[in-house]
Tab-separated table of C-alpha atoms in Angstrom:
chain	number	residue	atom	x	y	z
A	1	MET	CA	251.507	3.013	-60.703
A	2	LYS	CA	250.118	6.547	-61.414
A	3	LYS	CA	247.207	6.381	-58.583
A	4	SER	CA	250.597	5.738	-55.854
A	5	VAL	CA	252.555	8.398	-57.695
A	6	LEU	CA	249.704	11.369	-57.151
A	7	CYS	CA	249.652	10.084	-53.707
A	8	LEU	CA	252.997	10.509	-53.016
A	9	LEU	CA	253.057	14.078	-54.778
A	10	ALA	CA	249.946	15.269	-52.208
A	11	PHE	CA	251.882	14.105	-49.435
A	12	ALA	CA	255.088	16.052	-50.287
A	13	LEU	CA	252.716	18.744	-51.090
A	14	ILE	CA	251.245	19.087	-47.556
A	15	VAL	CA	254.877	18.488	-46.169
A	16	LEU	CA	255.877	21.463	-47.898
A	17	VAL	CA	253.444	23.491	-46.813
A	18	ASN	CA	253.252	22.864	-43.734
A	19	ALA	CA	257.196	23.573	-43.445
A	20	CYS	CA	256.482	27.033	-44.982
A	21	GLY	CA	254.260	27.812	-42.180
A	22	GLY	CA	250.758	26.874	-43.912
A	23	GLY	CA	247.968	25.639	-41.596
A	24	SER	CA	245.486	26.718	-39.894
A	25	GLU	CA	244.778	30.592	-39.806
A	26	GLY	CA	244.987	30.551	-36.021
A	27	ASP	CA	248.253	29.115	-35.987
A	28	GLY	CA	251.018	31.527	-34.457
A	29	PRO	CA	250.299	35.162	-33.141
A	30	ASP	CA	247.981	37.431	-34.948
A	31	PRO	CA	250.039	39.859	-37.805
A	32	SER	CA	249.098	42.454	-35.455
A	33	GLU	CA	251.328	41.207	-32.809
A	34	LYS	CA	254.181	40.150	-34.729
A	35	GLY	CA	257.556	41.236	-33.052
A	36	LEU	CA	257.738	43.871	-30.608
A	37	VAL	CA	254.523	45.491	-29.517
A	38	PHE	CA	254.343	48.523	-27.022
A	39	SER	CA	250.646	49.288	-25.599
A	40	VAL	CA	249.111	51.673	-22.794
A	41	ASP	CA	245.956	51.473	-21.203
A	42	LYS	CA	245.541	55.607	-21.470
A	43	ASP	CA	247.162	58.590	-23.413
A	44	THR	CA	245.947	61.198	-20.463
A	45	ILE	CA	246.731	61.240	-16.939
A	46	TYR	CA	245.883	63.630	-14.567
A	47	LYS	CA	248.828	65.580	-12.669
A	48	SER	CA	247.639	63.950	-8.942
A	49	GLY	CA	250.376	61.534	-8.818
A	50	ASP	CA	247.440	59.116	-7.886
A	51	ASP	CA	246.486	58.453	-12.138
A	52	LYS	CA	248.638	56.155	-13.393
A	53	ALA	CA	249.596	54.849	-16.929
A	54	VAL	CA	249.725	51.188	-17.612
A	55	PHE	CA	251.931	49.956	-20.449
A	56	THR	CA	252.218	46.293	-21.730
A	57	VAL	CA	255.216	44.861	-24.172
A	58	LYS	CA	254.874	41.869	-26.013
A	59	TYR	CA	256.572	39.906	-28.172
A	60	ASP	CA	254.981	38.073	-30.850
A	61	GLY	CA	251.687	38.115	-28.740
A	62	LYS	CA	253.488	36.787	-25.769
A	63	ASP	CA	253.534	39.089	-22.527
A	64	VAL	CA	257.027	40.183	-21.872
A	65	THR	CA	256.748	43.309	-20.051
A	66	ASP	CA	258.192	41.965	-16.469
A	67	LYS	CA	261.240	41.246	-19.240
A	68	SER	CA	261.315	44.618	-20.966
A	69	ARG	CA	262.584	48.105	-19.730
A	70	ILE	CA	260.608	50.845	-20.530
A	71	PHE	CA	262.184	54.493	-21.298
A	72	GLU	CA	260.735	57.903	-20.781
A	73	ARG	CA	262.764	60.500	-22.982
A	74	THR	CA	262.032	64.005	-20.899
A	75	SER	CA	264.088	62.771	-17.594
A	76	GLU	CA	266.137	60.026	-19.626
A	77	LYS	CA	265.324	57.347	-16.609
A	78	PHE	CA	263.735	53.916	-17.028
A	79	LEU	CA	260.691	53.386	-15.276
A	80	ASP	CA	260.435	51.121	-12.324
A	81	GLY	CA	258.357	49.127	-13.083
A	82	ASN	CA	254.993	49.555	-15.621
A	83	GLU	CA	253.331	52.477	-14.584
A	84	PHE	CA	253.715	56.054	-14.481
A	85	GLY	CA	252.454	58.976	-12.976
A	86	THR	CA	253.496	62.342	-12.412
A	87	THR	CA	252.625	65.710	-10.665
A	88	LYS	CA	254.147	67.690	-13.782
A	89	LEU	CA	251.957	69.284	-16.500
A	90	GLY	CA	253.270	68.159	-20.144
A	91	GLU	CA	254.007	65.545	-22.583
A	92	PHE	CA	255.834	62.594	-21.990
A	93	VAL	CA	257.267	60.001	-24.335
A	94	PHE	CA	257.837	56.414	-24.070
A	95	THR	CA	259.609	53.517	-25.305
A	96	ALA	CA	260.087	50.011	-24.322
A	97	GLU	CA	263.081	48.067	-24.993
A	98	TYR	CA	263.509	44.070	-25.178
A	99	GLN	CA	266.162	42.226	-25.984
A	100	GLY	CA	268.105	44.912	-27.574
A	101	GLU	CA	265.068	45.860	-29.590
A	102	VAL	CA	263.681	49.209	-28.937
A	103	SER	CA	259.863	50.103	-29.848
A	104	GLN	CA	258.010	52.431	-31.330
A	105	GLU	CA	257.284	56.144	-29.019
A	106	ILE	CA	254.063	56.438	-27.046
A	107	LYS	CA	252.903	60.086	-25.720
A	108	ILE	CA	251.390	60.254	-22.556
A	109	ALA	CA	250.074	64.077	-21.571
A	110	SER	CA	249.359	64.675	-17.869
A	111	VAL	CA	246.172	67.406	-17.579
A	112	GLU	CA	244.983	69.226	-14.768
A	113	GLU	CA	243.058	67.608	-12.087
A	114	GLU	CA	239.195	68.604	-12.590
A	115	TYR	CA	236.601	68.516	-9.669
A	116	TYR	CA	232.736	69.254	-10.341
A	117	GLN	CA	229.872	69.892	-7.815
A	118	ALA	CA	228.083	67.246	-6.094
A	119	ASN	CA	224.486	67.001	-6.288
A	120	LEU	CA	222.535	64.213	-4.188
A	121	LEU	CA	219.447	62.574	-6.136
A	122	LEU	CA	216.293	62.233	-4.269
A	123	PHE	CA	214.107	59.137	-4.833
A	124	HIS	CA	210.542	60.321	-4.164
A	125	PHE	CA	207.881	57.611	-4.070
A	126	THR	CA	204.392	59.503	-3.413
A	127	SER	CA	200.947	58.792	-3.928
A	128	THR	CA	198.033	61.446	-4.339
A	129	TYR	CA	196.198	58.804	-1.582
A	130	CYS	CA	199.235	59.648	0.976
A	131	LYS	CA	197.832	61.997	3.611
A	132	ASN	CA	202.054	62.229	4.918
A	133	CYS	CA	203.324	62.719	1.323
A	134	PRO	CA	202.969	66.729	1.146
A	135	ARG	CA	205.256	67.021	4.439
A	136	MET	CA	207.912	65.316	3.032
A	137	ILE	CA	207.517	67.943	0.098
A	138	TYR	CA	207.899	70.681	2.212
A	139	SER	CA	210.716	69.197	4.203
A	140	ILE	CA	212.770	68.810	0.747
A	141	ASN	CA	211.529	72.093	-0.329
A	142	ALA	CA	212.996	73.587	2.844
A	143	ALA	CA	216.500	71.650	2.380
A	144	GLU	CA	216.467	72.610	-1.132
A	145	GLU	CA	216.831	76.614	-0.296
A	146	LYS	CA	219.636	75.983	1.585
A	147	ALA	CA	221.537	74.117	-1.337
A	148	PRO	CA	219.957	75.821	-4.013
A	149	GLY	CA	220.698	73.188	-7.360
A	150	ARG	CA	222.381	70.649	-5.881
A	151	LEU	CA	218.651	68.636	-4.675
A	152	ILE	CA	217.093	67.031	-7.916
A	153	LYS	CA	213.841	65.121	-7.031
A	154	ILE	CA	212.406	62.479	-9.243
A	155	SER	CA	208.982	61.376	-8.000
A	156	PHE	CA	207.945	58.004	-8.606
A	157	HIS	CA	203.589	58.030	-8.422
A	158	GLY	CA	201.951	54.549	-6.932
A	159	PRO	CA	198.711	53.576	-5.774
A	160	MET	CA	197.389	53.359	-2.302
A	161	GLU	CA	193.597	52.904	-1.669
A	162	GLY	CA	192.956	54.471	-5.089
A	163	ASP	CA	194.662	54.543	-8.423
A	164	ASP	CA	196.991	57.655	-8.634
A	165	PRO	CA	196.347	58.966	-11.906
A	166	MET	CA	200.441	59.563	-12.613
A	167	GLN	CA	201.225	56.270	-11.398
A	168	LEU	CA	203.900	54.223	-13.239
A	169	LYS	CA	204.427	51.250	-11.695
A	170	PRO	CA	206.849	49.530	-14.497
A	171	TYR	CA	209.094	51.988	-12.788
A	172	ALA	CA	208.209	52.377	-9.106
A	173	GLU	CA	207.525	49.040	-8.319
A	174	PRO	CA	211.512	47.337	-9.331
A	175	LEU	CA	213.228	50.330	-7.815
A	176	MET	CA	211.081	50.276	-4.331
A	177	LYS	CA	211.843	46.678	-4.494
A	178	LYS	CA	215.485	47.479	-4.802
A	179	PHE	CA	215.925	49.634	-2.359
A	180	ASN	CA	214.203	47.356	0.181
A	181	CYS	CA	210.989	50.300	1.026
A	182	TYR	CA	208.705	48.061	-1.330
A	183	LEU	CA	205.112	49.847	-0.941
A	184	THR	CA	205.771	52.348	1.477
A	185	TYR	CA	204.057	56.004	1.201
A	186	PRO	CA	206.258	58.478	1.460
A	187	VAL	CA	209.865	57.193	1.404
A	188	VAL	CA	212.339	59.574	0.152
A	189	VAL	CA	216.098	57.279	-1.213
A	190	LEU	CA	219.151	59.371	-1.163
A	191	ASN	CA	221.627	58.678	-4.104
A	192	GLY	CA	219.924	55.098	-3.883
A	193	VAL	CA	222.096	54.655	-0.131
A	194	ARG	CA	219.871	55.315	2.228
A	195	TRP	CA	215.897	56.217	2.735
A	196	TRP	CA	213.611	57.288	5.334
A	197	SER	CA	209.888	57.447	5.232
A	198	GLU	CA	209.095	60.944	7.137
A	199	ALA	CA	210.002	63.916	6.656
A	200	LYS	CA	214.055	64.914	8.025
A	201	GLY	CA	215.821	68.420	7.863
A	202	PHE	CA	218.675	69.447	5.337
A	203	GLU	CA	221.204	67.974	7.963
A	204	ASP	CA	220.528	64.142	7.173
A	205	MET	CA	221.028	64.847	3.391
A	206	GLN	CA	224.681	67.018	3.860
A	207	SER	CA	226.603	63.800	4.416
A	208	PHE	CA	226.060	63.175	-0.067
A	209	LEU	CA	226.869	66.902	-0.749
A	210	PRO	CA	231.361	67.050	-0.161
A	211	ASP	CA	232.432	70.096	-1.032
A	212	LYS	CA	233.404	68.248	-4.120
A	213	THR	CA	233.720	65.284	-6.414
A	214	ASP	CA	235.695	63.563	-9.022
A	215	ILE	CA	233.017	62.897	-11.356
A	216	GLY	CA	230.998	65.138	-13.628
A	217	VAL	CA	228.094	64.894	-15.635
A	218	ALA	CA	226.655	67.451	-18.327
A	219	LEU	CA	223.771	67.622	-20.451
A	220	THR	CA	223.015	68.620	-24.021
A	221	THR	CA	218.897	68.494	-25.378
A	222	ARG	CA	217.044	69.856	-28.336
A	223	ILE	CA	213.819	69.474	-29.845
A	224	GLU	CA	213.756	69.302	-33.611
A	225	GLY	CA	209.767	68.899	-34.598
A	226	ASP	CA	208.752	65.988	-32.337
A	227	LYS	CA	211.467	64.528	-31.402
A	228	ALA	CA	214.225	65.153	-28.621
A	229	TYR	CA	217.566	64.815	-28.824
A	230	ILE	CA	219.323	63.880	-25.648
A	231	ASP	CA	223.115	63.733	-25.256
A	232	MET	CA	224.591	62.225	-21.830
A	233	ASN	CA	227.993	63.452	-21.320
A	234	VAL	CA	229.925	61.927	-18.163
A	235	LYS	CA	234.033	62.909	-17.420
A	236	THR	CA	235.899	61.541	-14.272
A	237	MET	CA	239.265	61.940	-12.841
A	238	ARG	CA	239.560	57.980	-12.141
A	239	ILE	CA	238.687	54.067	-13.563
A	240	TYR	CA	235.873	52.812	-11.281
A	241	ASP	CA	236.759	49.513	-10.204
A	242	LYS	CA	233.769	47.689	-11.530
A	243	SER	CA	231.632	48.883	-14.481
A	244	CYS	CA	228.683	51.667	-14.203
A	245	ARG	CA	225.525	52.454	-15.132
A	246	VAL	CA	223.891	55.735	-16.701
A	247	ALA	CA	220.279	56.743	-16.464
A	248	VAL	CA	218.085	58.902	-18.603
A	249	VAL	CA	214.480	60.396	-17.177
A	250	LEU	CA	211.973	62.615	-18.200
A	251	VAL	CA	210.425	64.228	-15.352
A	252	GLU	CA	206.943	66.551	-15.939
A	253	ASN	CA	206.303	69.777	-13.854
A	254	SER	CA	203.542	71.776	-12.529
A	255	LEU	CA	200.651	68.559	-12.767
A	256	ASN	CA	197.342	70.123	-11.178
A	257	TYR	CA	195.735	66.777	-8.941
A	258	GLU	CA	193.935	66.533	-5.877
A	259	GLN	CA	195.978	65.615	-3.294
A	260	LEU	CA	194.922	64.131	0.193
A	261	GLN	CA	195.986	66.056	3.155
A	262	ASP	CA	196.814	65.255	6.893
A	263	ASP	CA	193.505	65.920	7.643
A	264	LEU	CA	192.329	63.645	5.295
A	265	SER	CA	190.809	66.712	3.013
A	266	TRP	CA	191.517	66.553	-0.227
A	267	ASP	CA	193.220	69.673	-1.731
A	268	LYS	CA	192.184	70.022	-5.254
A	269	THR	CA	194.718	73.177	-6.296
A	270	TYR	CA	197.817	70.564	-5.236
A	271	ILE	CA	200.505	70.919	-7.788
A	272	HIS	CA	202.642	68.113	-8.324
A	273	ASP	CA	206.734	68.598	-9.985
A	274	ASP	CA	209.162	66.296	-10.653
A	275	VAL	CA	206.571	63.738	-11.670
A	276	VAL	CA	208.422	60.539	-13.787
A	277	ARG	CA	207.158	59.915	-17.157
A	278	ARG	CA	209.458	58.200	-19.192
A	279	TYR	CA	213.164	56.628	-19.137
A	280	LEU	CA	214.899	56.834	-22.271
A	281	THR	CA	217.260	53.771	-20.150
A	282	ASP	CA	216.562	51.179	-18.522
A	283	VAL	CA	214.694	52.143	-14.940
A	284	MET	CA	218.042	50.212	-13.577
A	285	GLY	CA	220.282	52.220	-15.802
A	286	ASP	CA	222.107	50.947	-19.172
A	287	PRO	CA	225.250	49.258	-18.036
A	288	LEU	CA	228.611	50.577	-19.134
A	289	GLU	CA	230.831	48.073	-21.040
A	290	GLU	CA	234.203	47.556	-18.751
A	291	GLY	CA	236.847	50.223	-19.657
A	292	GLU	CA	234.528	52.403	-21.066
A	293	LEU	CA	234.497	55.002	-18.276
A	294	LYS	CA	238.409	56.024	-18.733
A	295	ALA	CA	239.829	59.216	-16.582
A	296	ALA	CA	240.287	62.082	-18.518
A	297	LYS	CA	238.032	60.973	-21.382
A	298	LEU	CA	234.459	62.029	-22.458
A	299	LEU	CA	231.727	59.704	-22.531
A	300	THR	CA	229.160	60.230	-24.508
A	301	LYS	CA	225.489	58.381	-24.166
A	302	SER	CA	222.950	60.055	-26.899
A	303	TYR	CA	218.801	58.999	-27.002
A	304	THR	CA	216.240	60.276	-28.930
A	305	TYR	CA	212.890	60.263	-27.986
A	306	ASP	CA	209.251	61.082	-29.905
A	307	ILE	CA	207.824	63.516	-27.509
A	308	SER	CA	204.226	62.354	-26.390
A	309	PRO	CA	201.363	64.643	-27.067
A	310	LEU	CA	200.291	64.043	-23.858
A	311	LEU	CA	203.102	66.319	-22.257
A	312	VAL	CA	203.448	69.493	-22.018
A	313	ARG	CA	206.974	70.339	-23.443
A	314	ASP	CA	207.513	73.211	-21.923
A	315	GLU	CA	207.583	71.750	-18.530
A	316	VAL	CA	209.436	68.679	-19.344
A	317	ASP	CA	212.778	67.940	-17.576
A	318	VAL	CA	215.747	65.762	-18.390
A	319	VAL	CA	217.454	64.398	-15.666
A	320	ALA	CA	220.702	62.222	-16.186
A	321	TYR	CA	222.905	60.340	-13.317
A	322	ILE	CA	225.531	58.058	-13.450
A	323	MET	CA	225.633	55.193	-10.885
A	324	LYS	CA	227.532	51.583	-9.301
A	325	ASN	CA	226.533	48.630	-10.175
A	326	ASP	CA	224.691	48.481	-6.880
A	327	GLY	CA	222.646	51.226	-7.188
A	328	THR	CA	224.957	54.100	-5.269
A	329	VAL	CA	224.518	57.151	-7.281
A	330	LEU	CA	227.869	58.940	-8.132
A	331	ASN	CA	226.563	62.144	-9.253
A	332	CYS	CA	223.411	63.843	-11.101
A	333	THR	CA	222.258	66.944	-13.500
A	334	ARG	CA	219.006	68.086	-14.652
A	335	VAL	CA	218.346	70.681	-17.364
A	336	LYS	CA	214.777	71.492	-18.996
A	337	LEU	CA	214.054	69.952	-22.337
A	338	GLY	CA	215.419	71.956	-24.989
A	339	LYS	CA	218.270	73.365	-23.135
A	340	SER	CA	221.532	72.385	-22.400
A	341	VAL	CA	224.016	72.396	-18.758
A	342	ASP	CA	227.229	71.825	-18.819
A	343	PHE	CA	229.867	70.291	-16.563
A	344	GLN	CA	229.853	72.031	-13.099
A	345	GLU	CA	232.960	72.146	-12.603
A	346	ILE	CA	235.106	74.118	-9.355
A	347	GLU	CA	238.120	74.316	-8.069
């Protein structure tokens, strides 16, 4: 009899708990989503008119955006839809209305458009055993004179008939394979898009040097003892549809190694610059998370490097670039290790 009474009491307790909303923690909406929740994908937009902030309205965790109205208080008008763009500077205040309930306020600031200098990254594949390689360098140097500071070269050395003392196969080979120029010397890949294996003029590079671009790269570096600290900063005027990748590489200059010449003689006084020594990211770049690169927001990636005693630190530069997942470089910059370079803004 007692056992039956206990079973009945336990059953009644279970019914009471369920009636009061008990059960597993996963049942029902998340506490943070209960009631009317108004949100936006970004709180700063450019006043281009093309940059848009996108609002979302939820009620008890369910998306009710298309059943809601969004009110902009400055103009005292409801939006036509759930996106907002403007050609005016200032701060704008929004609320959402759903079934007579009004949400909390959201503020969005519009700012001036920002444009940056477009630089061209040259992936340069070479070897001390390549007799045609010096001619390629002379061509690049001539092009640099026509666009000072805008051509950034990084040189990957590889083997030919003999071993190149500066070769780094783990870096050179996967990149050459990606660019479909495997074991070709010399070769220069322009912004990861087009490559040529013979010296050409500046005219062939001009299509990669528009008057301005909407994405900028800056570098802040410092040396403390035997450690180098590097911050790569990126700013953009728009959200890219696909995630991007960032890459940071150390190159060394003024390296004296003999170089084969056209007449098959060896130039024992030849100086090699921009020689790739170390990637601080993956050689294919480190991927960014979806939405990590946002319009009008500063993206910072930080790196630490224990400076190799084999490097002459006064001859080391830092090169940083941002690219799409397909390898297309969007922009790049360069600075001497221990120095900094700001965003190269232009009107």
